[in-house]
Short mmCIF file of C-alpha atoms and ligand atoms in Angstrom, two decimals:
data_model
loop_
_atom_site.label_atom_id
_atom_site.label_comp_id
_atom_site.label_asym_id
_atom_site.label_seq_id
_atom_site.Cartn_x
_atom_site.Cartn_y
_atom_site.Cartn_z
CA UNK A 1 0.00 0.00 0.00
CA UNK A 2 1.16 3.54 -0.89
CA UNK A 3 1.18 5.93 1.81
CA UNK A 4 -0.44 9.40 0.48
CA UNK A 5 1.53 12.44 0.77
CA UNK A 6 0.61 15.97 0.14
CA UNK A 7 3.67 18.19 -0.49
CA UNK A 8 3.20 22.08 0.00
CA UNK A 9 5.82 24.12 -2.39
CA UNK A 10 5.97 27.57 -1.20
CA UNK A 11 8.09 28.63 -4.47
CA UNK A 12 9.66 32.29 -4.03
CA UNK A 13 7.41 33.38 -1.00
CA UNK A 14 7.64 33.90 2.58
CA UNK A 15 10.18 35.80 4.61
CA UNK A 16 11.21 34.13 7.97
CA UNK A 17 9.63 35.67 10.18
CA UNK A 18 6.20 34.70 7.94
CA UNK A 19 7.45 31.58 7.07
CA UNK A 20 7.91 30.38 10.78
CA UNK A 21 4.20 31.70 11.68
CA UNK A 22 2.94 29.63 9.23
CA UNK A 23 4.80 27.00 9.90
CA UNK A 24 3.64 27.05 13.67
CA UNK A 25 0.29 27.58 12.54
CA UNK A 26 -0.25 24.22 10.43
CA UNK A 27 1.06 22.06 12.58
CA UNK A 28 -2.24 21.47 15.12
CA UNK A 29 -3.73 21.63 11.72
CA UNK A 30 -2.51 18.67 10.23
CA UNK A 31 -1.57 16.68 13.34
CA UNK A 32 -4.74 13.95 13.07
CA UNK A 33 -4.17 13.45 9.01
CA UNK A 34 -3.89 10.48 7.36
CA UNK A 35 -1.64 11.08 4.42
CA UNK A 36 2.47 12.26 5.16
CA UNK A 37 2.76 16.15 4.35
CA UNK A 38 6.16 18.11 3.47
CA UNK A 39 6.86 21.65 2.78
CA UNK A 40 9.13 22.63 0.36
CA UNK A 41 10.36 26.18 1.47
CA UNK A 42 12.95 28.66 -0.22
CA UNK A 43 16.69 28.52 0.93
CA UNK A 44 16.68 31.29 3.86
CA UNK A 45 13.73 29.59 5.30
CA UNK A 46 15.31 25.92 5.43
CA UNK A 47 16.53 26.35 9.02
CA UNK A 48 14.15 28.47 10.47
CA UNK A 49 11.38 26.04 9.63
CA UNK A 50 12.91 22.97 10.13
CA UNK A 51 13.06 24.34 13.98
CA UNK A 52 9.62 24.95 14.23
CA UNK A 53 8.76 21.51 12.57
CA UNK A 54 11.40 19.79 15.33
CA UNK A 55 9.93 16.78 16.62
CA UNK A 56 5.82 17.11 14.25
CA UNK A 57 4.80 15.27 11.64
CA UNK A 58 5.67 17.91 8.99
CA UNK A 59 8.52 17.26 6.70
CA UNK A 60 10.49 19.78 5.37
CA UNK A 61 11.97 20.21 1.61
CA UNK A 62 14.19 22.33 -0.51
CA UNK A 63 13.31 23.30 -3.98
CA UNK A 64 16.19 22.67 -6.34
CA UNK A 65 19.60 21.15 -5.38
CA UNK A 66 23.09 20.80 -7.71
CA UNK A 67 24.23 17.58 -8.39
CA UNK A 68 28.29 17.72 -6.98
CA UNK A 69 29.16 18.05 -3.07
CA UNK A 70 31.09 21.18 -3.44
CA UNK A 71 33.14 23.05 -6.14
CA UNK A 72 32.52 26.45 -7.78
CA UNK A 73 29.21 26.79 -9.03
CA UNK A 74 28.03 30.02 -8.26
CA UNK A 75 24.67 30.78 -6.72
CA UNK A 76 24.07 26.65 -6.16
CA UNK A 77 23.53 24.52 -3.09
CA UNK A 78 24.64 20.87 -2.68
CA UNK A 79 22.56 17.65 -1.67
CA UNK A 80 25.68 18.02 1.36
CA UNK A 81 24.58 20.91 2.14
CA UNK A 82 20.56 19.91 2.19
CA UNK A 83 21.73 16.86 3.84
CA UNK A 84 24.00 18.91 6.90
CA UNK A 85 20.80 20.57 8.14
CA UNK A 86 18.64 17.64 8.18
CA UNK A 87 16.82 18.91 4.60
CA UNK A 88 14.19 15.54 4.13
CA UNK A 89 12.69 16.53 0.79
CA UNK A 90 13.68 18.19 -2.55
CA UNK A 91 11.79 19.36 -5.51
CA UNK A 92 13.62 18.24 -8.72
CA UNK A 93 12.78 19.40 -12.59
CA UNK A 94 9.64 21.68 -11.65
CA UNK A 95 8.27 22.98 -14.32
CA UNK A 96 9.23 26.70 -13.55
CA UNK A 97 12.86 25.57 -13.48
CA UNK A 98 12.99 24.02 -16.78
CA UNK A 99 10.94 26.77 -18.26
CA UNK A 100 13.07 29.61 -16.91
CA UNK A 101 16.00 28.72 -15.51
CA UNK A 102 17.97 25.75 -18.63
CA UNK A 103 16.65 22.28 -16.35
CA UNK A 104 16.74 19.58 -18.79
CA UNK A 105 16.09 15.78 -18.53
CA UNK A 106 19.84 15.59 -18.08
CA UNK A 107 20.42 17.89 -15.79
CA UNK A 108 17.14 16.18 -13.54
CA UNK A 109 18.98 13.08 -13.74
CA UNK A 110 22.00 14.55 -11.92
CA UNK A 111 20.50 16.21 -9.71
CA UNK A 112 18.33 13.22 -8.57
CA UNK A 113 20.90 11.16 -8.54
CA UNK A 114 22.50 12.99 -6.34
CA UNK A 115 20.14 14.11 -3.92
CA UNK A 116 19.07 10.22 -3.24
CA UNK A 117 22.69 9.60 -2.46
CA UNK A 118 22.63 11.99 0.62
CA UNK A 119 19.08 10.48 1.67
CA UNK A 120 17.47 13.45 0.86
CA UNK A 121 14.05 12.06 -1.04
CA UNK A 122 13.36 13.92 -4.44
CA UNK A 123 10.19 14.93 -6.03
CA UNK A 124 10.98 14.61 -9.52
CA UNK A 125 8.15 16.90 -11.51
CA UNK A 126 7.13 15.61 -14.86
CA UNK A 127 4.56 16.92 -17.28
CA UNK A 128 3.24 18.33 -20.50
CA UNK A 129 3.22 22.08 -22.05
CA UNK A 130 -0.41 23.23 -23.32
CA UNK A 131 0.71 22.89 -26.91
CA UNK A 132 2.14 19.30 -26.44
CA UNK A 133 -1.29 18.02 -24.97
CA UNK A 134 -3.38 19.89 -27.69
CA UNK A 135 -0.74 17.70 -30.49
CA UNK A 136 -1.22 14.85 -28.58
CA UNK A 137 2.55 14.43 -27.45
CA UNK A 138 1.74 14.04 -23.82
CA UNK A 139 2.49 10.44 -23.67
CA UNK A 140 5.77 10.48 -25.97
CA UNK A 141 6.61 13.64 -23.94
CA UNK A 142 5.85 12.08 -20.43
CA UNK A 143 8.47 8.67 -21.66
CA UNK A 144 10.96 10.59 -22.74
CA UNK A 145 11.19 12.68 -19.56
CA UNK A 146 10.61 9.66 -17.96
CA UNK A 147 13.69 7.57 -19.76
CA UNK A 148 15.76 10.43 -19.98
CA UNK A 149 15.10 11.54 -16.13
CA UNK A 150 15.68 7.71 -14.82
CA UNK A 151 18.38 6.80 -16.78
CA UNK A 152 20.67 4.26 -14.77
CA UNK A 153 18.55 4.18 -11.89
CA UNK A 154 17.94 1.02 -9.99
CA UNK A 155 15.23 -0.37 -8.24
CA UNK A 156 16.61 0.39 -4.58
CA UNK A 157 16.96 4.55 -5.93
CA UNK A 158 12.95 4.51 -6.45
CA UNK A 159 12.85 4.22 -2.77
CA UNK A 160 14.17 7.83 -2.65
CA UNK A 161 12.23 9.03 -5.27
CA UNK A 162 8.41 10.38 -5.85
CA UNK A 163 6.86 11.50 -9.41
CA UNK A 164 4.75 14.37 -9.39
CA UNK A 165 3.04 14.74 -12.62
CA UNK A 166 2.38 18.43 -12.88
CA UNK A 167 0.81 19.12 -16.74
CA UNK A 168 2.83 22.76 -17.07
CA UNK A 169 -1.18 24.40 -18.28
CA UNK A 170 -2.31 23.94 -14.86
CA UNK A 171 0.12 25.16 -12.68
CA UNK A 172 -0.61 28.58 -11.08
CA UNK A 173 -3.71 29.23 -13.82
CA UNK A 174 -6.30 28.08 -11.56
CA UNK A 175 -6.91 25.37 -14.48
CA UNK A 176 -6.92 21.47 -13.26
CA UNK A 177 -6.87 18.18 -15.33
CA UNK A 178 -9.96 16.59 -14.76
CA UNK A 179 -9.64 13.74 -11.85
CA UNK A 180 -10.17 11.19 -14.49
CA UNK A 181 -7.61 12.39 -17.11
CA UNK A 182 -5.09 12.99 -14.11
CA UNK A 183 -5.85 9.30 -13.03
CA UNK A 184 -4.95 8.30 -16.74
CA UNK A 185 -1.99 10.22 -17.10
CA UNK A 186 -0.92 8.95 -14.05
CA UNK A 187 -1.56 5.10 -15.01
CA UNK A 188 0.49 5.99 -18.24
CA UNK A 189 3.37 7.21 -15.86
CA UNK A 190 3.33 3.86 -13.62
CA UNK A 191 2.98 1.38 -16.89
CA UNK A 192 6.39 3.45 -17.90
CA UNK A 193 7.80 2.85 -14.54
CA UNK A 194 6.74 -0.94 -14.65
CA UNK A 195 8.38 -1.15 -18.57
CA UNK A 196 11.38 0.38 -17.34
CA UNK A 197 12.20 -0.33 -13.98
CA UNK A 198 9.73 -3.59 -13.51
CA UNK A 199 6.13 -4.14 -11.41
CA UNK A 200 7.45 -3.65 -7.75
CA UNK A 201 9.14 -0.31 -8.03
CA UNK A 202 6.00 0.71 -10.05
CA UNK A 203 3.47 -0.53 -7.36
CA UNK A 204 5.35 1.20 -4.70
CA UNK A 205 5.93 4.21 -6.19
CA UNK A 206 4.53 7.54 -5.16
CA UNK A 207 3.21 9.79 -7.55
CA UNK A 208 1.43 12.71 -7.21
CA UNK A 209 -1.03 14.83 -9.14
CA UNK A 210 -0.04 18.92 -9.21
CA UNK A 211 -1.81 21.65 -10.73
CA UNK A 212 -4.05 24.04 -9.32
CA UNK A 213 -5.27 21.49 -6.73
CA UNK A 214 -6.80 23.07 -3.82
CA UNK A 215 -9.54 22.91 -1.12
CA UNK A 216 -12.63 22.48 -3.79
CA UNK A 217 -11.06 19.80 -6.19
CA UNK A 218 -8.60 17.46 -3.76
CA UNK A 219 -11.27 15.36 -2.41
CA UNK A 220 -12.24 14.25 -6.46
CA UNK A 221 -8.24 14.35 -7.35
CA UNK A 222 -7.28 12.15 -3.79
CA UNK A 223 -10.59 9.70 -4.42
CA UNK A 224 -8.84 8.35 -7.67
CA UNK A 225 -6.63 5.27 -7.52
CA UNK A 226 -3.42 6.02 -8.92
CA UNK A 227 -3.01 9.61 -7.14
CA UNK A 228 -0.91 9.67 -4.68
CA UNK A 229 -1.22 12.82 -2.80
CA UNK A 230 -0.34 16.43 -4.03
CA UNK A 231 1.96 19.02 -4.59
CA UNK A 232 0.37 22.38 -3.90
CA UNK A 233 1.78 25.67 -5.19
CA UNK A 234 -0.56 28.77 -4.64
CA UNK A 235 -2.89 27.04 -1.90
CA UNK A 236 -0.12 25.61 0.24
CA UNK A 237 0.31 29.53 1.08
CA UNK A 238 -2.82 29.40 3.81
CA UNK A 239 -2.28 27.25 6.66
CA UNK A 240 -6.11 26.42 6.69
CA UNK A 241 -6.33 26.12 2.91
CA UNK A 242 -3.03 23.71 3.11
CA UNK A 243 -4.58 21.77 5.93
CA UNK A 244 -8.05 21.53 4.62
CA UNK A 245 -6.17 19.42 1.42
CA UNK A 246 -3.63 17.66 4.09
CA UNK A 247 -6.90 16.07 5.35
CA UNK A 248 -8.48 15.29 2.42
CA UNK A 249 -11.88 13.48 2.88
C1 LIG B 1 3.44 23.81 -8.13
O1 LIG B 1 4.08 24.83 -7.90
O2 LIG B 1 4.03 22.73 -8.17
C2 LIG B 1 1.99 23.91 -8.34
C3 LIG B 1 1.30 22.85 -8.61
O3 LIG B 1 1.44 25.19 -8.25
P1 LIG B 1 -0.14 25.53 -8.14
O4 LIG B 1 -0.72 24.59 -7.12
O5 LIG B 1 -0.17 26.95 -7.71
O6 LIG B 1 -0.73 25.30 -9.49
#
């Protein structure tokens, strides 16, 4: 049995002295939920978090890591470094990274590779542009991030690693893939998984749906059978919004 997680990505928001009050603030929130729950919180807030999540069911995550120890890549941080201050999580290959900032399927295998090596579990984000799904390309688009993302990884890494699927039209627009074509997409992902990397590592796989979810549309998106849990942009912002999809009904 998969274990649902929701995963709150707070993207470039929250100064530390916010950042800590919300922190404090979900924690009697979520306390009684079922499914895991992470938040995946810029840099300066790493620390400052992870103190008031001490000892709570709350993980917390980083957004982005490089894939060496040390060495001189300006304006990077290292799995080592995640790994120093007790970093549990890390988002890998969002969307807004490989839009904006160069992320390719080569450089998300690196940097998953190395982030699993320092026990730090990624959240590897796959998914389609708007264009891509309107030519039909999601599938050949989803394998080859898939293949190209994975390469040389072996069935004991996948216990480090969770898929979001996040199709890139619905993040931040307020638009969501319907629960059933999410569910699809999401079987499409796992049969990959399965071809590639065989039937347990897909059964025990995580993977999430991401996209606009939020308090209205989780309990549809968290009722389907191959979703996972969540990774929440815009509505992980709110402790009571965040908490209100934590426990899910
Ligand atoms: C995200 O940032 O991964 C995301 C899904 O954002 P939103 O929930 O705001 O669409």
């Amino acid at each position: 049995m998969r274990k649902p997680i929701i995963i709150g990505n707070w993207k470039m928001n929250k100064l530390q002295q916010d950042a800590k009050e919300l922190a404090k603030e979900l924690i009697p929130l979520v306390q009684g939920s079922l499914a895991d729950c992470a938040v995946c919180v810029p840099y300066t807030d790493l620390i400052c978090v992870k103190e008031v999540l001490a000892n709570t069911k709350i993980g917390v995550g980083a957004q982005n890591a490089h894939w060496a120890d040390n060495g001189a890549f300006t304006g990077e941080v290292s799995p080592a470094m995640l790994e120093e201050i007790g970093i549990s999580y890390c988002v890998i290959g969002h969307s807004e990274r490989r839009q904006y900032f160069g992320e390719t399927d080569k450089t998300v295998n690196m940097r998953t590779a190395a982030v699993i090596k320092h026990n730090i579990t990624a959240i590897v984000c796959v998914g389609e542009l708007l264009e891509e799904r309107e030519e039909g390309k999601t599938e050949n688009v989803l394998r080859k991030q898939i293949t190209e993302g994975f390469k040389n990884f072996s069935e004991d890494d996948f216990k480090k690693i969770i898929i979001a699927y996040e199709p890139v039209w619905a993040i931040g627009t307020g638009k969501t893939a319907t629960a059933e074509d999410a569910n699809a997409t999401i079987l499409f992902i796992r049969n990959t998984i399965k071809e590639l990397f065989g039937e347990n590592v897909s059964q025990n796989l995580r993977i999430l749906y991401g996209g606009s979810m939020n308090t209205k549309n989780v309990d549809e998106l968290m009722s389907m059978p191959e979703i996972d849990g969540g990774l929440i942009g815009g509505a992980s912002l709110k402790a009571a919004d965040f908490a209100r999809i934590v426990n899910y009904r």
